[in-house]
PDB file of C-alpha atoms in Angstrom:
ATOM      1  CA  MET A 562      99.478  84.077 101.222  1.00  0.00           C
ATOM      2  CA  GLY A 563      96.455  82.582 101.877  1.00  0.00           C
ATOM      3  CA  LYS A 564      92.708  83.093 100.340  1.00  0.00           C
ATOM      4  CA  HIS A 565      92.566  82.680  96.642  1.00  0.00           C
ATOM      5  CA  ASP A 566      89.205  80.826  95.924  1.00  0.00           C
ATOM      6  CA  ASP A 567      90.972  78.917  93.454  1.00  0.00           C
ATOM      7  CA  VAL A 568      93.178  77.024  95.853  1.00  0.00           C
ATOM      8  CA  LEU A 569      91.049  76.862  99.049  1.00  0.00           C
ATOM      9  CA  ALA A 570      90.447  73.464 100.045  1.00  0.00           C
ATOM     10  CA  SER A 571      87.043  71.711 101.262  1.00  0.00           C
ATOM     11  CA  SER A 572      88.422  70.166 104.040  1.00  0.00           C
ATOM     12  CA  ALA A 573      91.507  69.973 106.370  1.00  0.00           C
ATOM     13  CA  THR A 574      92.229  66.519 105.365  1.00  0.00           C
ATOM     14  CA  HIS A 575      92.547  67.604 102.028  1.00  0.00           C
ATOM     15  CA  VAL A 576      95.018  70.611 102.337  1.00  0.00           C
ATOM     16  CA  LEU A 577      97.278  68.425 104.692  1.00  0.00           C
ATOM     17  CA  ASN A 578      97.471  66.150 101.771  1.00  0.00           C
ATOM     18  CA  GLN A 579      98.417  68.572  99.003  1.00  0.00           C
ATOM     19  CA  PRO A 580     102.208  69.825  99.125  1.00  0.00           C
ATOM     20  CA  SER A 581     102.941  73.427 100.002  1.00  0.00           C
ATOM     21  CA  SER A 582     106.217  75.462 100.805  1.00  0.00           C
ATOM     22  CA  ALA A 583     104.812  79.254 101.140  1.00  0.00           C
ATOM     23  CA  PRO A 584     102.218  80.020 101.252  1.00  0.00           C
ATOM     24  CA  CYS A 585     100.929  77.711 103.287  1.00  0.00           C
ATOM     25  CA  LEU A 586      96.884  77.038 104.381  1.00  0.00           C
ATOM     26  CA  ALA A 587      97.417  76.187 107.699  1.00  0.00           C
ATOM     27  CA  ASN A 588      95.892  78.887 109.386  1.00  0.00           C
ATOM     28  CA  GLU A 589      92.880  78.209 107.427  1.00  0.00           C
ATOM     29  CA  PHE A 590      92.014  75.119 109.920  1.00  0.00           C
ATOM     30  CA  PRO A 591      93.664  75.939 113.286  1.00  0.00           C
ATOM     31  CA  GLU A 592      92.552  72.929 114.774  1.00  0.00           C
ATOM     32  CA  ALA A 593      95.006  70.725 112.577  1.00  0.00           C
ATOM     33  CA  TYR A 594      97.660  72.996 113.743  1.00  0.00           C
ATOM     34  CA  GLY A 595      96.938  74.586 117.133  1.00  0.00           C
ATOM     35  CA  TRP A 596      97.841  73.128 120.598  1.00  0.00           C
ATOM     36  CA  SER A 597      95.963  73.003 123.839  1.00  0.00           C
ATOM     37  CA  THR A 598      96.834  75.425 126.339  1.00  0.00           C
ATOM     38  CA  LYS A 599      96.685  73.041 128.760  1.00  0.00           C
ATOM     39  CA  ASP A 600      99.746  71.292 127.418  1.00  0.00           C
ATOM     40  CA  PRO A 601     101.467  73.882 125.273  1.00  0.00           C
ATOM     41  CA  GLY A 602     105.129  72.086 125.004  1.00  0.00           C
ATOM     42  CA  GLU A 603     103.860  68.962 123.581  1.00  0.00           C
ATOM     43  CA  GLY A 604     101.011  70.642 121.461  1.00  0.00           C
ATOM     44  CA  ARG A 605     103.825  72.827 119.925  1.00  0.00           C
ATOM     45  CA  LEU A 606     105.514  69.829 118.956  1.00  0.00           C
ATOM     46  CA  ARG A 607     102.718  68.316 117.328  1.00  0.00           C
ATOM     47  CA  ALA A 608     101.964  71.493 115.606  1.00  0.00           C
ATOM     48  CA  LEU A 609     105.632  71.631 114.226  1.00  0.00           C
ATOM     49  CA  ARG A 610     105.349  67.958 113.083  1.00  0.00           C
ATOM     50  CA  ASN A 611     101.951  68.401 111.318  1.00  0.00           C
ATOM     51  CA  SER A 612     103.559  71.756 109.667  1.00  0.00           C
ATOM     52  CA  LEU A 613     106.473  69.876 108.427  1.00  0.00           C
ATOM     53  CA  ALA A 614     104.032  66.982 107.218  1.00  0.00           C
ATOM     54  CA  ARG A 615     102.142  69.622 105.328  1.00  0.00           C
ATOM     55  CA  VAL A 616     104.787  71.531 103.749  1.00  0.00           C
ATOM     56  CA  LEU A 617     106.554  68.340 102.614  1.00  0.00           C
ATOM     57  CA  GLY A 618     103.213  67.389 101.027  1.00  0.00           C
ATOM     58  CA  TRP A 619     103.118  63.977 103.343  1.00  0.00           C
ATOM     59  CA  GLY A 620      99.482  64.419 104.364  1.00  0.00           C
ATOM     60  CA  ILE A 621      98.741  63.984 107.866  1.00  0.00           C
ATOM     61  CA  PRO A 622     101.355  62.292 110.362  1.00  0.00           C
ATOM     62  CA  ASP A 623      99.251  59.406 111.955  1.00  0.00           C
ATOM     63  CA  ARG A 624      98.660  57.801 108.752  1.00  0.00           C
ATOM     64  CA  LEU A 625     102.267  58.020 107.639  1.00  0.00           C
ATOM     65  CA  SER A 626     104.452  54.923 106.939  1.00  0.00           C
ATOM     66  CA  ARG A 627     106.866  53.862 109.805  1.00  0.00           C
ATOM     67  CA  GLN A 628     109.702  54.912 107.885  1.00  0.00           C
ATOM     68  CA  ARG A 629     108.607  58.326 106.788  1.00  0.00           C
ATOM     69  CA  ARG A 630     107.199  59.044 110.625  1.00  0.00           C
ATOM     70  CA  GLN A 631     110.676  58.258 111.930  1.00  0.00           C
ATOM     71  CA  LEU A 632     112.021  60.558 109.350  1.00  0.00           C
ATOM     72  CA  LEU A 633     109.589  63.484 110.242  1.00  0.00           C
ATOM     73  CA  GLU A 634     110.810  63.046 114.218  1.00  0.00           C
ATOM     74  CA  ASP A 635     114.423  63.021 112.823  1.00  0.00           C
ATOM     75  CA  MET A 636     113.437  66.254 110.852  1.00  0.00           C
ATOM     76  CA  ALA A 637     111.753  68.039 113.850  1.00  0.00           C
ATOM     77  CA  SER A 638     114.328  67.119 115.940  1.00  0.00           C
ATOM     78  CA  LEU A 639     116.566  69.696 114.108  1.00  0.00           C
ATOM     79  CA  PHE A 640     114.258  72.750 114.772  1.00  0.00           C
ATOM     80  CA  GLU A 641     114.196  75.265 117.686  1.00  0.00           C
ATOM     81  CA  HIS A 642     111.517  77.271 118.597  1.00  0.00           C
ATOM     82  CA  ARG A 643     112.547  81.304 118.703  1.00  0.00           C
ATOM     83  CA  THR A 644     110.685  84.427 119.628  1.00  0.00           C
ATOM     84  CA  TYR A 645     111.165  87.616 117.701  1.00  0.00           C
ATOM     85  CA  GLY A 646     109.902  91.448 118.016  1.00  0.00           C
ATOM     86  CA  ALA A 647     109.034  93.435 114.895  1.00  0.00           C
ATOM     87  CA  GLU A 648     111.912  94.517 112.307  1.00  0.00           C
ATOM     88  CA  VAL A 649     114.192  91.976 113.433  1.00  0.00           C
ATOM     89  CA  ASN A 650     116.583  90.745 110.598  1.00  0.00           C
ATOM     90  CA  LEU A 651     117.020  87.252 110.154  1.00  0.00           C
ATOM     91  CA  GLU A 652     118.770  87.355 106.974  1.00  0.00           C
ATOM     92  CA  LYS A 653     121.098  89.960 105.454  1.00  0.00           C
ATOM     93  CA  ARG A 654     122.473  90.537 102.229  1.00  0.00           C
ATOM     94  CA  HIS A 655     125.995  89.259 101.509  1.00  0.00           C
ATOM     95  CA  ASN A 656     125.782  87.252 104.045  1.00  0.00           C
ATOM     96  CA  THR A 657     125.130  83.259 103.685  1.00  0.00           C
ATOM     97  CA  TRP A 658     121.687  82.231 104.404  1.00  0.00           C
ATOM     98  CA  LYS A 659     121.905  78.843 106.308  1.00  0.00           C
ATOM     99  CA  LYS A 660     118.371  78.293 108.032  1.00  0.00           C
ATOM    100  CA  ILE A 661     115.012  77.425 107.034  1.00  0.00           C
ATOM    101  CA  TYR A 662     112.186  79.082 108.900  1.00  0.00           C
ATOM    102  CA  LEU A 663     108.547  77.479 109.443  1.00  0.00           C
ATOM    103  CA  VAL A 664     106.340  80.392 110.461  1.00  0.00           C
ATOM    104  CA  GLU A 665     104.331  79.935 113.650  1.00  0.00           C
ATOM    105  CA  TYR A 666     103.186  83.034 114.239  1.00  0.00           C
ATOM    106  CA  GLY A 667     103.386  86.652 112.578  1.00  0.00           C
ATOM    107  CA  ILE A 668     104.693  87.594 108.960  1.00  0.00           C
ATOM    108  CA  ALA A 669     107.881  87.714 107.660  1.00  0.00           C
ATOM    109  CA  ARG A 670     109.026  89.887 104.512  1.00  0.00           C
ATOM    110  CA  LEU A 671     111.455  88.912 101.546  1.00  0.00           C
ATOM    111  CA  TYR A 672     113.282  91.788 100.096  1.00  0.00           C
ATOM    112  CA  ARG A 673     116.165  93.266  98.161  1.00  0.00           C
ATOM    113  CA  LYS A 674     117.794  96.757  99.019  1.00  0.00           C
ATOM    114  CA  ASN A 675     120.504  98.597  97.080  1.00  0.00           C
ATOM    115  CA  GLU A 676     123.267 100.409  98.203  1.00  0.00           C
ATOM    116  CA  ASP A 677     120.891 103.769  98.167  1.00  0.00           C
ATOM    117  CA  GLY A 678     118.497 101.930 100.777  1.00  0.00           C
ATOM    118  CA  ARG A 679     115.750 101.611  97.778  1.00  0.00           C
ATOM    119  CA  VAL A 680     114.031  98.373  98.488  1.00  0.00           C
ATOM    120  CA  SER A 681     111.803  96.059  96.729  1.00  0.00           C
ATOM    121  CA  ILE A 682     109.860  93.470  98.377  1.00  0.00           C
ATOM    122  CA  HIS A 683     109.489  90.420  96.796  1.00  0.00           C
ATOM    123  CA  HIS A 684     107.146  88.489  99.001  1.00  0.00           C
ATOM    124  CA  PHE A 685     105.108  88.303 102.356  1.00  0.00           C
ATOM    125  CA  PHE A 686     104.868  84.891 104.866  1.00  0.00           C
ATOM    126  CA  ASP A 687     102.244  83.993 107.026  1.00  0.00           C
ATOM    127  CA  GLU A 688     101.241  81.439 109.655  1.00  0.00           C
ATOM    128  CA  GLY A 689     102.546  78.078 108.164  1.00  0.00           C
ATOM    129  CA  SER A 690     104.851  79.274 105.510  1.00  0.00           C
ATOM    130  CA  ALA A 691     108.271  77.793 105.119  1.00  0.00           C
ATOM    131  CA  ILE A 692     110.962  79.988 104.374  1.00  0.00           C
ATOM    132  CA  TRP A 693     114.452  78.971 103.080  1.00  0.00           C
ATOM    133  CA  PRO A 694     117.303  79.843 100.830  1.00  0.00           C
ATOM    134  CA  VAL A 695     115.690  78.722  97.378  1.00  0.00           C
ATOM    135  CA  PHE A 696     118.487  79.871  95.133  1.00  0.00           C
ATOM    136  CA  ALA A 697     122.273  78.587  95.088  1.00  0.00           C
ATOM    137  CA  ARG A 698     123.161  82.271  95.276  1.00  0.00           C
ATOM    138  CA  THR A 699     121.249  82.837  98.165  1.00  0.00           C
ATOM    139  CA  ARG A 700     123.160  80.003 100.078  1.00  0.00           C
ATOM    140  CA  SER A 701     126.750  81.964  99.505  1.00  0.00           C
ATOM    141  CA  GLU A 702     127.961  85.110 100.405  1.00  0.00           C
ATOM    142  CA  ARG A 703     126.480  86.699  96.825  1.00  0.00           C
ATOM    143  CA  ASN A 704     123.297  86.525  98.591  1.00  0.00           C
ATOM    144  CA  THR A 705     121.523  89.725  97.712  1.00  0.00           C
ATOM    145  CA  LEU A 706     118.084  88.607  99.548  1.00  0.00           C
ATOM    146  CA  CYS A 707     117.090  89.924 102.788  1.00  0.00           C
ATOM    147  CA  LEU A 708     114.325  88.658 105.545  1.00  0.00           C
ATOM    148  CA  THR A 709     113.048  90.483 108.086  1.00  0.00           C
ATOM    149  CA  THR A 710     109.962  89.973 110.554  1.00  0.00           C
ATOM    150  CA  VAL A 711     107.336  92.570 109.739  1.00  0.00           C
ATOM    151  CA  THR A 712     105.039  91.818 113.074  1.00  0.00           C
ATOM    152  CA  PRO A 713     106.568  90.101 116.208  1.00  0.00           C
ATOM    153  CA  CYS A 714     107.019  86.303 115.291  1.00  0.00           C
ATOM    154  CA  THR A 715     107.382  82.879 116.844  1.00  0.00           C
ATOM    155  CA  LEU A 716     109.249  80.818 114.390  1.00  0.00           C
ATOM    156  CA  TRP A 717     110.950  77.508 114.313  1.00  0.00           C
ATOM    157  CA  GLU A 718     114.331  77.441 112.872  1.00  0.00           C
ATOM    158  CA  ALA A 719     116.646  74.690 111.489  1.00  0.00           C
ATOM    159  CA  ASP A 720     120.117  74.281 109.761  1.00  0.00           C
ATOM    160  CA  PHE A 721     119.481  74.196 106.110  1.00  0.00           C
ATOM    161  CA  LEU A 722     121.921  71.502 105.127  1.00  0.00           C
ATOM    162  CA  PRO A 723     120.825  68.908 107.645  1.00  0.00           C
ATOM    163  CA  PHE A 724     117.129  69.563 106.648  1.00  0.00           C
ATOM    164  CA  ARG A 725     118.253  69.045 103.316  1.00  0.00           C
ATOM    165  CA  GLU A 726     119.780  65.847 103.840  1.00  0.00           C
ATOM    166  CA  CYS A 727     116.626  64.586 105.689  1.00  0.00           C
ATOM    167  CA  ILE A 728     114.424  65.055 102.870  1.00  0.00           C
ATOM    168  CA  LYS A 729     117.048  63.427 100.562  1.00  0.00           C
ATOM    169  CA  GLN A 730     116.344  60.426 102.822  1.00  0.00           C
ATOM    170  CA  ASP A 731     112.983  59.901 101.766  1.00  0.00           C
ATOM    171  CA  GLY A 732     114.231  58.779  98.257  1.00  0.00           C
ATOM    172  CA  GLU A 733     115.577  59.647  94.697  1.00  0.00           C
ATOM    173  CA  GLY A 734     113.904  62.698  93.789  1.00  0.00           C
ATOM    174  CA  ALA A 735     112.571  63.609  96.934  1.00  0.00           C
ATOM    175  CA  TRP A 736     114.193  67.110  97.532  1.00  0.00           C
ATOM    176  CA  ALA A 737     113.869  68.244  93.704  1.00  0.00           C
ATOM    177  CA  GLN A 738     110.127  67.603  94.492  1.00  0.00           C
ATOM    178  CA  PHE A 739     110.069  69.633  97.728  1.00  0.00           C
ATOM    179  CA  ALA A 740     112.209  72.402  96.274  1.00  0.00           C
ATOM    180  CA  LEU A 741     110.468  72.574  92.942  1.00  0.00           C
ATOM    181  CA  ALA A 742     107.032  73.606  94.641  1.00  0.00           C
ATOM    182  CA  LEU A 743     108.199  76.870  96.054  1.00  0.00           C
ATOM    183  CA  MET A 744     110.298  77.873  93.109  1.00  0.00           C
ATOM    184  CA  GLU A 745     107.429  77.711  90.830  1.00  0.00           C
ATOM    185  CA  GLU A 746     105.138  79.661  93.523  1.00  0.00           C
ATOM    186  CA  LEU A 747     107.803  82.202  93.763  1.00  0.00           C
ATOM    187  CA  ALA A 748     108.350  82.659  89.999  1.00  0.00           C
ATOM    188  CA  GLU A 749     104.763  82.652  89.180  1.00  0.00           C
ATOM    189  CA  ARG A 750     103.678  85.359  91.464  1.00  0.00           C
ATOM    190  CA  SER A 751     107.237  87.264  90.972  1.00  0.00           C
ATOM    191  CA  THR A 752     106.460  87.277  86.963  1.00  0.00           C
ATOM    192  CA  MET A 753     102.611  88.069  87.799  1.00  0.00           C
ATOM    193  CA  ARG A 754     103.575  91.158  89.733  1.00  0.00           C
ATOM    194  CA  GLU A 755     105.434  92.456  87.182  1.00  0.00           C
ATOM    195  CA  PHE A 756     102.933  91.932  84.456  1.00  0.00           C
ATOM    196  CA  GLU A 757     100.689  93.729  86.713  1.00  0.00           C
ATOM    197  CA  ARG A 758     102.826  96.737  87.012  1.00  0.00           C
ATOM    198  CA  GLN A 759     103.787  97.094  83.295  1.00  0.00           C
ATOM    199  CA  THR A 760     100.092  96.502  82.513  1.00  0.00           C
ATOM    200  CA  LEU A 761      97.521  97.887  85.291  1.00  0.00           C
ATOM    201  CA  SER A 762      97.337 101.296  87.092  1.00  0.00           C
ATOM    202  CA  ALA A 763      98.432 101.967  90.749  1.00  0.00           C
ATOM    203  CA  GLU A 764      94.775 101.791  91.574  1.00  0.00           C
ATOM    204  CA  GLU A 765      93.989  98.423  89.880  1.00  0.00           C
ATOM    205  CA  ARG A 766      97.022  96.861  91.635  1.00  0.00           C
ATOM    206  CA  TYR A 767      95.838  98.262  95.162  1.00  0.00           C
ATOM    207  CA  GLN A 768      92.111  96.673  94.528  1.00  0.00           C
ATOM    208  CA  ILE A 769      93.707  93.293  93.401  1.00  0.00           C
ATOM    209  CA  MET A 770      95.696  93.275  96.845  1.00  0.00           C
ATOM    210  CA  VAL A 771      92.782  94.192  98.945  1.00  0.00           C
ATOM    211  CA  ARG A 772      90.623  91.572  97.012  1.00  0.00           C
ATOM    212  CA  ASP A 773      93.465  88.621  97.335  1.00  0.00           C
ATOM    213  CA  TYR A 774      95.351  89.537 100.816  1.00  0.00           C
ATOM    214  CA  PRO A 775      93.056  91.063 102.711  1.00  0.00           C
ATOM    215  CA  GLU A 776      95.020  89.848 105.898  1.00  0.00           C
ATOM    216  CA  LEU A 777      98.057  92.003 104.388  1.00  0.00           C
ATOM    217  CA  VAL A 778      96.323  95.088 104.293  1.00  0.00           C
ATOM    218  CA  GLU A 779      95.420  94.603 108.027  1.00  0.00           C
ATOM    219  CA  ARG A 780      98.414  93.501 109.469  1.00  0.00           C
ATOM    220  CA  VAL A 781     101.085  94.832 107.162  1.00  0.00           C
ATOM    221  CA  PRO A 782     102.551  98.571 107.693  1.00  0.00           C
ATOM    222  CA  ASP A 783     101.608 101.092 104.590  1.00  0.00           C
ATOM    223  CA  TYR A 784     104.984 101.824 103.690  1.00  0.00           C
ATOM    224  CA  GLN A 785     105.695  98.270 103.206  1.00  0.00           C
ATOM    225  CA  LEU A 786     102.491  97.746 100.909  1.00  0.00           C
ATOM    226  CA  ALA A 787     103.445 100.675  99.120  1.00  0.00           C
ATOM    227  CA  ALA A 788     106.853  99.006  98.102  1.00  0.00           C
ATOM    228  CA  TRP A 789     105.159  95.983  97.474  1.00  0.00           C
ATOM    229  CA  LEU A 790     102.711  97.555  94.995  1.00  0.00           C
ATOM    230  CA  GLY A 791     105.629  99.696  93.309  1.00  0.00           C
ATOM    231  CA  VAL A 792     104.015 102.929  94.572  1.00  0.00           C
ATOM    232  CA  ALA A 793     105.074 105.713  96.570  1.00  0.00           C
ATOM    233  CA  THR A 794     103.337 106.314 100.292  1.00  0.00           C
ATOM    234  CA  ALA A 795     101.786 109.015  99.540  1.00  0.00           C
ATOM    235  CA  THR A 796     100.215 107.672  96.237  1.00  0.00           C
ATOM    236  CA  TYR A 797      99.332 104.503  98.547  1.00  0.00           C
ATOM    237  CA  SER A 798      97.398 106.587 101.172  1.00  0.00           C
ATOM    238  CA  ARG A 799      95.494 108.112  98.348  1.00  0.00           C
ATOM    239  CA  LEU A 800      94.464 104.781  96.949  1.00  0.00           C
ATOM    240  CA  LYS A 801      93.652 103.620 100.870  1.00  0.00           C
ATOM    241  CA  ASN A 802      91.554 106.666 101.289  1.00  0.00           C
ATOM    242  CA  GLY A 803      89.545 106.270  98.279  1.00  0.00           C
ATOM    243  CA  ARG A 804      91.079 109.557  96.561  1.00  0.00           C
ATOM    244  CA  SER A 805      93.419 107.707  94.053  1.00  0.00           C
ATOM    245  CA  ARG A 806      94.441 109.203  90.939  1.00  0.00           C
ATOM    246  CA  ARG A 807      95.663 107.147  87.721  1.00  0.00           C
ATOM    247  CA  VAL A 808      99.452 106.907  87.823  1.00  0.00           C
TER     248      VAL A 808
END
């Protein structure tokens, strides 16, 4: 998710030339990813190409080599535009995750749920993010991850395996370079959140969330934010209303 001071870039050009899987800073620069209401069809496809180039770390599509422009077109042709309501299950545990998603609008959450219905939310994805089955286990029936829309969402989605083969055509190590960016980010965020849970009070964790993810506080239901923070819903309500107690 995106508004940390240490990763904000000074211009759209700079951002478009930095690799990112999730979060993506596309929503910081809507002129690079938006489309004209006079031509929504072509504008959407342009936004898709821009988002793909951004996620891959290739930079602005118009400045790519002929080979990469063709590869980008081939990749874009794999995607279909879909619209979903809130709380729609996109991926379920014990089911092989076969898709990659690009978030055009909306928020989705990545989580695990046990047999008793207890939920652990790992990550929220917003506009510009790419969501795909990072781990080998996720791409099998042993998958334990779930992906569900939080708000109504418009997504671009494609079959994962053809998408991966497209990236591999960019040269030796191309897939590893792409995959590593998201794997490192998710691992870093996961370990930091675990560290914060072990060392900080609920109030301190809440203040960090408000500071670093204000868009989540505005758009995500309280009970999901409570699960993400690792507190009871009643505790989250007290934190939100300034009646917190050390927990």
